[in-house]
C-alpha cells in the first residue's frame, strides 16, 4: 500500500477540516484544534495501515480532539 504524500492529503482536506472544527468549537479553539489535529495526523501517518478512507481518518482525529476538549472543560472548576 502506498500512501500519498501527507502534504497532498492536507491540501485536499484542510479547508473542510478547519471549517468543521470552527463550527464545532468556535474560531479560536477551532484554530488550536486544527493544529493539534494536523500534528496528531502527521505523527501517526507513517504507521497507517489502511488508506481506504483518508478523509474519514482525518475527520475522526478532529472529532476526537473536539471530544477531548469538551471533557477537559468539564473537569475544570
mmCIF file of N, CA, C and O in Angstrom:
data_model
loop_
_atom_site.group_PDB
_atom_site.id
_atom_site.type_symbol
_atom_site.label_atom_id
_atom_site.label_comp_id
_atom_site.label_asym_id
_atom_site.label_seq_id
_atom_site.Cartn_x
_atom_site.Cartn_y
_atom_site.Cartn_z
ATOM 1 N N UNK A 1 0.845 -1.179 0.000
ATOM 2 C CA UNK A 1 0.000 0.000 0.000
ATOM 3 C C UNK A 1 0.890 1.242 0.000
ATOM 4 O O UNK A 1 1.810 1.361 0.793
ATOM 5 N N UNK A 2 0.592 2.157 -0.874
ATOM 6 C CA UNK A 2 1.344 3.394 -0.974
ATOM 7 C C UNK A 2 0.455 4.551 -0.535
ATOM 8 O O UNK A 2 -0.620 4.754 -1.083
ATOM 9 N N UNK A 3 0.935 5.266 0.453
ATOM 10 C CA UNK A 3 0.207 6.442 0.933
ATOM 11 C C UNK A 3 0.616 7.657 0.117
ATOM 12 O O UNK A 3 1.791 7.797 -0.248
ATOM 13 N N UNK A 4 -0.331 8.540 -0.151
ATOM 14 C CA UNK A 4 0.053 9.780 -0.833
ATOM 15 C C UNK A 4 0.883 10.647 0.111
ATOM 16 O O UNK A 4 0.836 10.457 1.331
ATOM 17 N N UNK A 5 1.644 11.589 -0.413
ATOM 18 C CA UNK A 5 2.385 12.492 0.467
ATOM 19 C C UNK A 5 1.424 13.200 1.428
ATOM 20 O O UNK A 5 0.307 13.575 1.044
ATOM 21 N N UNK A 6 1.861 13.360 2.663
ATOM 22 C CA UNK A 6 0.995 13.960 3.679
ATOM 23 C C UNK A 6 0.536 15.344 3.273
ATOM 24 O O UNK A 6 -0.616 15.712 3.502
ATOM 25 N N UNK A 7 1.397 16.114 2.655
ATOM 26 C CA UNK A 7 1.036 17.475 2.255
ATOM 27 C C UNK A 7 -0.125 17.480 1.269
ATOM 28 O O UNK A 7 -1.000 18.335 1.339
ATOM 29 N N UNK A 8 -0.154 16.527 0.346
ATOM 30 C CA UNK A 8 -1.261 16.492 -0.610
ATOM 31 C C UNK A 8 -2.570 16.130 0.091
ATOM 32 O O UNK A 8 -3.634 16.650 -0.257
ATOM 33 N N UNK A 9 -2.500 15.259 1.073
ATOM 34 C CA UNK A 9 -3.676 14.932 1.882
ATOM 35 C C UNK A 9 -4.160 16.163 2.640
ATOM 36 O O UNK A 9 -5.351 16.475 2.657
ATOM 37 N N UNK A 10 -3.237 16.869 3.239
ATOM 38 C CA UNK A 10 -3.567 18.082 3.980
ATOM 39 C C UNK A 10 -4.153 19.146 3.051
ATOM 40 O O UNK A 10 -5.166 19.774 3.373
ATOM 41 N N UNK A 11 -3.553 19.334 1.890
ATOM 42 C CA UNK A 11 -4.058 20.318 0.933
ATOM 43 C C UNK A 11 -5.491 19.999 0.501
ATOM 44 O O UNK A 11 -6.311 20.902 0.336
ATOM 45 N N UNK A 12 -5.790 18.730 0.353
ATOM 46 C CA UNK A 12 -7.111 18.325 -0.115
ATOM 47 C C UNK A 12 -8.198 18.502 0.942
ATOM 48 O O UNK A 12 -9.345 18.806 0.613
ATOM 49 N N UNK A 13 -7.849 18.313 2.210
ATOM 50 C CA UNK A 13 -8.876 18.250 3.246
ATOM 51 C C UNK A 13 -8.810 19.356 4.305
ATOM 52 O O UNK A 13 -9.737 19.482 5.109
ATOM 53 N N UNK A 14 -7.776 20.154 4.304
ATOM 54 C CA UNK A 14 -7.610 21.176 5.345
ATOM 55 C C UNK A 14 -8.761 22.177 5.414
ATOM 56 O O UNK A 14 -9.242 22.463 6.511
ATOM 57 N N UNK A 15 -9.232 22.711 4.299
ATOM 58 C CA UNK A 15 -10.321 23.697 4.415
ATOM 59 C C UNK A 15 -11.582 23.120 5.073
ATOM 60 O O UNK A 15 -12.169 23.748 5.956
ATOM 61 N N UNK A 16 -11.986 21.928 4.667
ATOM 62 C CA UNK A 16 -13.173 21.302 5.248
ATOM 63 C C UNK A 16 -12.942 20.930 6.707
ATOM 64 O O UNK A 16 -13.833 21.074 7.543
ATOM 65 N N UNK A 17 -11.768 20.456 7.002
ATOM 66 C CA UNK A 17 -11.420 20.076 8.365
ATOM 67 C C UNK A 17 -11.448 21.300 9.289
ATOM 68 O O UNK A 17 -12.025 21.257 10.381
ATOM 69 N N UNK A 18 -10.871 22.381 8.835
ATOM 70 C CA UNK A 18 -10.854 23.615 9.627
ATOM 71 C C UNK A 18 -12.275 24.148 9.817
ATOM 72 O O UNK A 18 -12.651 24.549 10.926
ATOM 73 N N UNK A 19 -13.062 24.125 8.771
ATOM 74 C CA UNK A 19 -14.455 24.583 8.850
ATOM 75 C C UNK A 19 -15.248 23.744 9.856
ATOM 76 O O UNK A 19 -16.025 24.266 10.648
ATOM 77 N N UNK A 20 -15.032 22.427 9.845
ATOM 78 C CA UNK A 20 -15.694 21.534 10.801
ATOM 79 C C UNK A 20 -15.328 21.902 12.237
ATOM 80 O O UNK A 20 -16.196 21.989 13.112
ATOM 81 N N UNK A 21 -14.050 22.110 12.488
ATOM 82 C CA UNK A 21 -13.598 22.418 13.845
ATOM 83 C C UNK A 21 -14.099 23.777 14.319
ATOM 84 O O UNK A 21 -14.506 23.922 15.478
ATOM 85 N N UNK A 22 -14.078 24.767 13.460
ATOM 86 C CA UNK A 22 -14.582 26.095 13.832
ATOM 87 C C UNK A 22 -16.080 26.022 14.127
ATOM 88 O O UNK A 22 -16.560 26.636 15.090
ATOM 89 N N UNK A 23 -16.813 25.260 13.354
ATOM 90 C CA UNK A 23 -18.252 25.108 13.600
ATOM 91 C C UNK A 23 -18.511 24.388 14.917
ATOM 92 O O UNK A 23 -19.483 24.672 15.606
ATOM 93 N N UNK A 24 -17.633 23.476 15.273
ATOM 94 C CA UNK A 24 -17.825 22.676 16.488
ATOM 95 C C UNK A 24 -17.470 23.439 17.761
ATOM 96 O O UNK A 24 -18.154 23.303 18.775
ATOM 97 N N UNK A 25 -16.389 24.243 17.714
ATOM 98 C CA UNK A 25 -15.892 24.844 18.962
ATOM 99 C C UNK A 25 -15.636 26.344 18.888
ATOM 100 O O UNK A 25 -15.217 26.936 19.880
ATOM 101 N N UNK A 26 -15.855 26.975 17.757
ATOM 102 C CA UNK A 26 -15.587 28.403 17.635
ATOM 103 C C UNK A 26 -14.246 28.673 16.975
ATOM 104 O O UNK A 26 -13.413 27.788 16.835
ATOM 105 N N UNK A 27 -14.060 29.920 16.571
ATOM 106 C CA UNK A 27 -12.875 30.298 15.787
ATOM 107 C C UNK A 27 -11.557 30.043 16.527
ATOM 108 O O UNK A 27 -10.667 29.381 16.026
ATOM 109 N N UNK A 28 -11.426 30.587 17.718
ATOM 110 C CA UNK A 28 -10.152 30.496 18.436
ATOM 111 C C UNK A 28 -9.792 29.039 18.750
ATOM 112 O O UNK A 28 -8.694 28.580 18.434
ATOM 113 N N UNK A 29 -10.704 28.339 19.383
ATOM 114 C CA UNK A 29 -10.438 26.944 19.728
ATOM 115 C C UNK A 29 -10.345 26.076 18.476
ATOM 116 O O UNK A 29 -9.586 25.106 18.446
ATOM 117 N N UNK A 30 -11.101 26.417 17.440
ATOM 118 C CA UNK A 30 -11.026 25.671 16.184
ATOM 119 C C UNK A 30 -9.650 25.758 15.554
ATOM 120 O O UNK A 30 -9.139 24.755 15.037
ATOM 121 N N UNK A 31 -9.045 26.940 15.617
ATOM 122 C CA UNK A 31 -7.682 27.096 15.092
ATOM 123 C C UNK A 31 -6.702 26.220 15.871
ATOM 124 O O UNK A 31 -5.846 25.549 15.285
ATOM 125 N N UNK A 32 -6.837 26.226 17.195
ATOM 126 C CA UNK A 32 -5.941 25.414 18.030
ATOM 127 C C UNK A 32 -6.136 23.924 17.767
ATOM 128 O O UNK A 32 -5.161 23.167 17.633
ATOM 129 N N UNK A 33 -7.393 23.502 17.700
ATOM 130 C CA UNK A 33 -7.659 22.082 17.464
ATOM 131 C C UNK A 33 -7.241 21.657 16.060
ATOM 132 O O UNK A 33 -6.836 20.512 15.853
ATOM 133 N N UNK A 34 -7.309 22.573 15.107
ATOM 134 C CA UNK A 34 -6.832 22.254 13.763
ATOM 135 C C UNK A 34 -5.340 21.927 13.799
ATOM 136 O O UNK A 34 -4.898 20.933 13.225
ATOM 137 N N UNK A 35 -4.579 22.746 14.498
ATOM 138 C CA UNK A 35 -3.143 22.494 14.607
ATOM 139 C C UNK A 35 -2.872 21.171 15.324
ATOM 140 O O UNK A 35 -2.014 20.390 14.899
ATOM 141 N N UNK A 36 -3.602 20.917 16.407
ATOM 142 C CA UNK A 36 -3.424 19.664 17.138
ATOM 143 C C UNK A 36 -3.782 18.456 16.264
ATOM 144 O O UNK A 36 -3.110 17.421 16.313
ATOM 145 N N UNK A 37 -4.824 18.599 15.472
ATOM 146 C CA UNK A 37 -5.243 17.515 14.578
ATOM 147 C C UNK A 37 -4.171 17.225 13.544
ATOM 148 O O UNK A 37 -3.830 16.064 13.302
ATOM 149 N N UNK A 38 -3.636 18.265 12.939
ATOM 150 C CA UNK A 38 -2.606 18.079 11.910
ATOM 151 C C UNK A 38 -1.366 17.426 12.513
ATOM 152 O O UNK A 38 -0.789 16.496 11.921
ATOM 153 N N UNK A 39 -0.960 17.850 13.685
ATOM 154 C CA UNK A 39 0.219 17.271 14.333
ATOM 155 C C UNK A 39 -0.020 15.799 14.662
ATOM 156 O O UNK A 39 0.838 14.947 14.401
ATOM 157 N N UNK A 40 -1.188 15.486 15.214
ATOM 158 C CA UNK A 40 -1.505 14.093 15.540
ATOM 159 C C UNK A 40 -1.536 13.230 14.284
ATOM 160 O O UNK A 40 -1.025 12.105 14.275
ATOM 161 N N UNK A 41 -2.141 13.751 13.228
ATOM 162 C CA UNK A 41 -2.215 13.001 11.981
ATOM 163 C C UNK A 41 -0.820 12.792 11.384
ATOM 164 O O UNK A 41 -0.501 11.692 10.926
ATOM 165 N N UNK A 42 -0.001 13.814 11.416
ATOM 166 C CA UNK A 42 1.350 13.704 10.878
ATOM 167 C C UNK A 42 2.165 12.662 11.631
ATOM 168 O O UNK A 42 2.894 11.878 11.026
ATOM 169 N N UNK A 43 2.014 12.624 12.942
ATOM 170 C CA UNK A 43 2.759 11.651 13.748
ATOM 171 C C UNK A 43 2.340 10.211 13.454
ATOM 172 O O UNK A 43 3.164 9.312 13.453
ATOM 173 N N UNK A 44 1.051 10.001 13.237
ATOM 174 C CA UNK A 44 0.581 8.633 13.043
ATOM 175 C C UNK A 44 0.540 8.205 11.572
ATOM 176 O O UNK A 44 0.368 7.027 11.276
ATOM 177 N N UNK A 45 0.709 9.138 10.659
ATOM 178 C CA UNK A 45 0.595 8.840 9.234
ATOM 179 C C UNK A 45 1.558 7.759 8.741
ATOM 180 O O UNK A 45 1.133 6.870 8.004
ATOM 181 N N UNK A 46 2.819 7.776 9.116
ATOM 182 C CA UNK A 46 3.724 6.740 8.599
ATOM 183 C C UNK A 46 3.319 5.314 9.010
ATOM 184 O O UNK A 46 3.600 4.364 8.290
ATOM 185 N N UNK A 47 2.643 5.149 10.133
ATOM 186 C CA UNK A 47 2.246 3.824 10.586
ATOM 187 C C UNK A 47 0.851 3.416 10.157
ATOM 188 O O UNK A 47 0.366 2.345 10.535
ATOM 189 N N UNK A 48 0.192 4.231 9.347
ATOM 190 C CA UNK A 48 -1.172 3.959 8.907
ATOM 191 C C UNK A 48 -1.187 2.708 8.027
ATOM 192 O O UNK A 48 -0.407 2.586 7.093
ATOM 193 N N UNK A 49 -2.077 1.789 8.349
ATOM 194 C CA UNK A 49 -2.116 0.519 7.619
ATOM 195 C C UNK A 49 -3.126 0.516 6.468
ATOM 196 O O UNK A 49 -2.954 -0.195 5.494
ATOM 197 N N UNK A 50 -4.204 1.256 6.609
ATOM 198 C CA UNK A 50 -5.249 1.262 5.581
ATOM 199 C C UNK A 50 -5.457 2.678 5.061
ATOM 200 O O UNK A 50 -5.677 3.592 5.833
ATOM 201 N N UNK A 51 -5.401 2.820 3.768
ATOM 202 C CA UNK A 51 -5.583 4.136 3.149
ATOM 203 C C UNK A 51 -6.913 4.193 2.398
ATOM 204 O O UNK A 51 -7.062 4.947 1.452
ATOM 205 N N UNK A 52 -7.881 3.400 2.850
ATOM 206 C CA UNK A 52 -9.160 3.335 2.156
ATOM 207 C C UNK A 52 -9.943 4.635 2.244
ATOM 208 O O UNK A 52 -10.576 5.047 1.284
ATOM 209 N N UNK A 53 -9.929 5.270 3.425
ATOM 210 C CA UNK A 53 -10.726 6.477 3.624
ATOM 211 C C UNK A 53 -9.906 7.484 4.430
ATOM 212 O O UNK A 53 -10.156 7.685 5.617
ATOM 213 N N UNK A 54 -8.964 8.121 3.794
ATOM 214 C CA UNK A 54 -8.085 9.064 4.485
ATOM 215 C C UNK A 54 -8.838 10.292 4.966
ATOM 216 O O UNK A 54 -8.514 10.842 6.023
ATOM 217 N N UNK A 55 -9.839 10.711 4.237
ATOM 218 C CA UNK A 55 -10.656 11.852 4.678
ATOM 219 C C UNK A 55 -11.366 11.499 5.985
ATOM 220 O O UNK A 55 -11.365 12.279 6.932
ATOM 221 N N UNK A 56 -11.956 10.335 6.045
ATOM 222 C CA UNK A 56 -12.625 9.885 7.261
ATOM 223 C C UNK A 56 -11.664 9.749 8.418
ATOM 224 O O UNK A 56 -11.993 10.091 9.566
ATOM 225 N N UNK A 57 -10.473 9.259 8.147
ATOM 226 C CA UNK A 57 -9.436 9.120 9.176
ATOM 227 C C UNK A 57 -9.077 10.488 9.745
ATOM 228 O O UNK A 57 -9.004 10.672 10.960
ATOM 229 N N UNK A 58 -8.907 11.461 8.863
ATOM 230 C CA UNK A 58 -8.571 12.827 9.278
ATOM 231 C C UNK A 58 -9.687 13.424 10.140
ATOM 232 O O UNK A 58 -9.448 14.007 11.198
ATOM 233 N N UNK A 59 -10.928 13.252 9.702
ATOM 234 C CA UNK A 59 -12.063 13.802 10.450
ATOM 235 C C UNK A 59 -12.299 13.069 11.771
ATOM 236 O O UNK A 59 -12.775 13.674 12.728
ATOM 237 N N UNK A 60 -11.958 11.800 11.836
ATOM 238 C CA UNK A 60 -12.062 11.070 13.103
ATOM 239 C C UNK A 60 -11.105 11.649 14.125
ATOM 240 O O UNK A 60 -11.461 11.828 15.294
ATOM 241 N N UNK A 61 -9.892 11.947 13.705
ATOM 242 C CA UNK A 61 -8.918 12.571 14.609
ATOM 243 C C UNK A 61 -9.462 13.914 15.098
ATOM 244 O O UNK A 61 -9.413 14.220 16.292
ATOM 245 N N UNK A 62 -9.998 14.711 14.184
ATOM 246 C CA UNK A 62 -10.537 16.032 14.547
ATOM 247 C C UNK A 62 -11.705 15.888 15.524
ATOM 248 O O UNK A 62 -11.788 16.623 16.522
ATOM 249 N N UNK A 63 -12.590 14.958 15.265
ATOM 250 C CA UNK A 63 -13.745 14.745 16.136
ATOM 251 C C UNK A 63 -13.301 14.349 17.539
ATOM 252 O O UNK A 63 -13.846 14.827 18.541
ATOM 253 N N UNK A 64 -12.301 13.510 17.618
ATOM 254 C CA UNK A 64 -11.791 13.099 18.936
ATOM 255 C C UNK A 64 -11.116 14.259 19.669
ATOM 256 O O UNK A 64 -11.174 14.341 20.895
ATOM 257 N N UNK A 65 -10.506 15.156 18.937
ATOM 258 C CA UNK A 65 -9.930 16.358 19.561
ATOM 259 C C UNK A 65 -11.035 17.227 20.157
ATOM 260 O O UNK A 65 -10.875 17.789 21.241
ATOM 261 N N UNK A 66 -12.151 17.342 19.455
ATOM 262 C CA UNK A 66 -13.297 18.106 19.967
ATOM 263 C C UNK A 66 -13.816 17.459 21.251
ATOM 264 O O UNK A 66 -14.084 18.147 22.244
ATOM 265 N N UNK A 67 -13.950 16.148 21.254
ATOM 266 C CA UNK A 67 -14.425 15.433 22.443
ATOM 267 C C UNK A 67 -13.455 15.615 23.604
ATOM 268 O O UNK A 67 -13.872 15.867 24.742
ATOM 269 N N UNK A 68 -12.164 15.486 23.331
ATOM 270 C CA UNK A 68 -11.156 15.667 24.383
ATOM 271 C C UNK A 68 -11.243 17.060 24.993
ATOM 272 O O UNK A 68 -11.142 17.230 26.207
ATOM 273 N N UNK A 69 -11.432 18.067 24.159
ATOM 274 C CA UNK A 69 -11.531 19.432 24.668
ATOM 275 C C UNK A 69 -12.777 19.602 25.533
ATOM 276 O O UNK A 69 -12.735 20.245 26.582
ATOM 277 N N UNK A 70 -13.888 19.031 25.112
ATOM 278 C CA UNK A 70 -15.125 19.119 25.904
ATOM 279 C C UNK A 70 -14.950 18.437 27.256
ATOM 280 O O UNK A 70 -15.387 18.960 28.283
ATOM 281 N N UNK A 71 -14.314 17.304 27.269
ATOM 282 C CA UNK A 71 -14.062 16.598 28.531
ATOM 283 C C UNK A 71 -13.154 17.414 29.442
ATOM 284 O O UNK A 71 -13.352 17.459 30.651
ATOM 285 N N UNK A 72 -12.157 18.043 28.867
ATOM 286 C CA UNK A 72 -11.231 18.856 29.648
ATOM 287 C C UNK A 72 -11.955 20.048 30.270
ATOM 288 O O UNK A 72 -11.714 20.393 31.422
ATOM 289 N N UNK A 73 -12.843 20.660 29.547
ATOM 290 C CA UNK A 73 -13.587 21.811 30.074
ATOM 291 C C UNK A 73 -14.523 21.410 31.211
ATOM 292 O O UNK A 73 -14.729 22.183 32.141
ATOM 293 N N UNK A 74 -15.086 20.218 31.138
ATOM 294 C CA UNK A 74 -15.978 19.753 32.204
ATOM 295 C C UNK A 74 -15.196 19.555 33.494
ATOM 296 O O UNK A 74 -15.702 19.821 34.584
ATOM 297 N N UNK A 75 -13.956 19.137 33.373
ATOM 298 C CA UNK A 75 -13.134 18.872 34.556
ATOM 299 C C UNK A 75 -12.639 20.137 35.251
ATOM 300 O O UNK A 75 -12.277 20.112 36.404
ATOM 301 N N UNK A 76 -12.603 21.234 34.522
ATOM 302 C CA UNK A 76 -12.089 22.478 35.116
ATOM 303 C C UNK A 76 -13.120 23.075 36.067
ATOM 304 O O UNK A 76 -14.321 23.009 35.783
ATOM 305 N N UNK A 77 -12.658 23.638 37.200
ATOM 306 C CA UNK A 77 -13.600 24.225 38.149
ATOM 307 C C UNK A 77 -14.240 25.490 37.621
ATOM 308 O O UNK A 77 -13.745 26.162 36.790
#
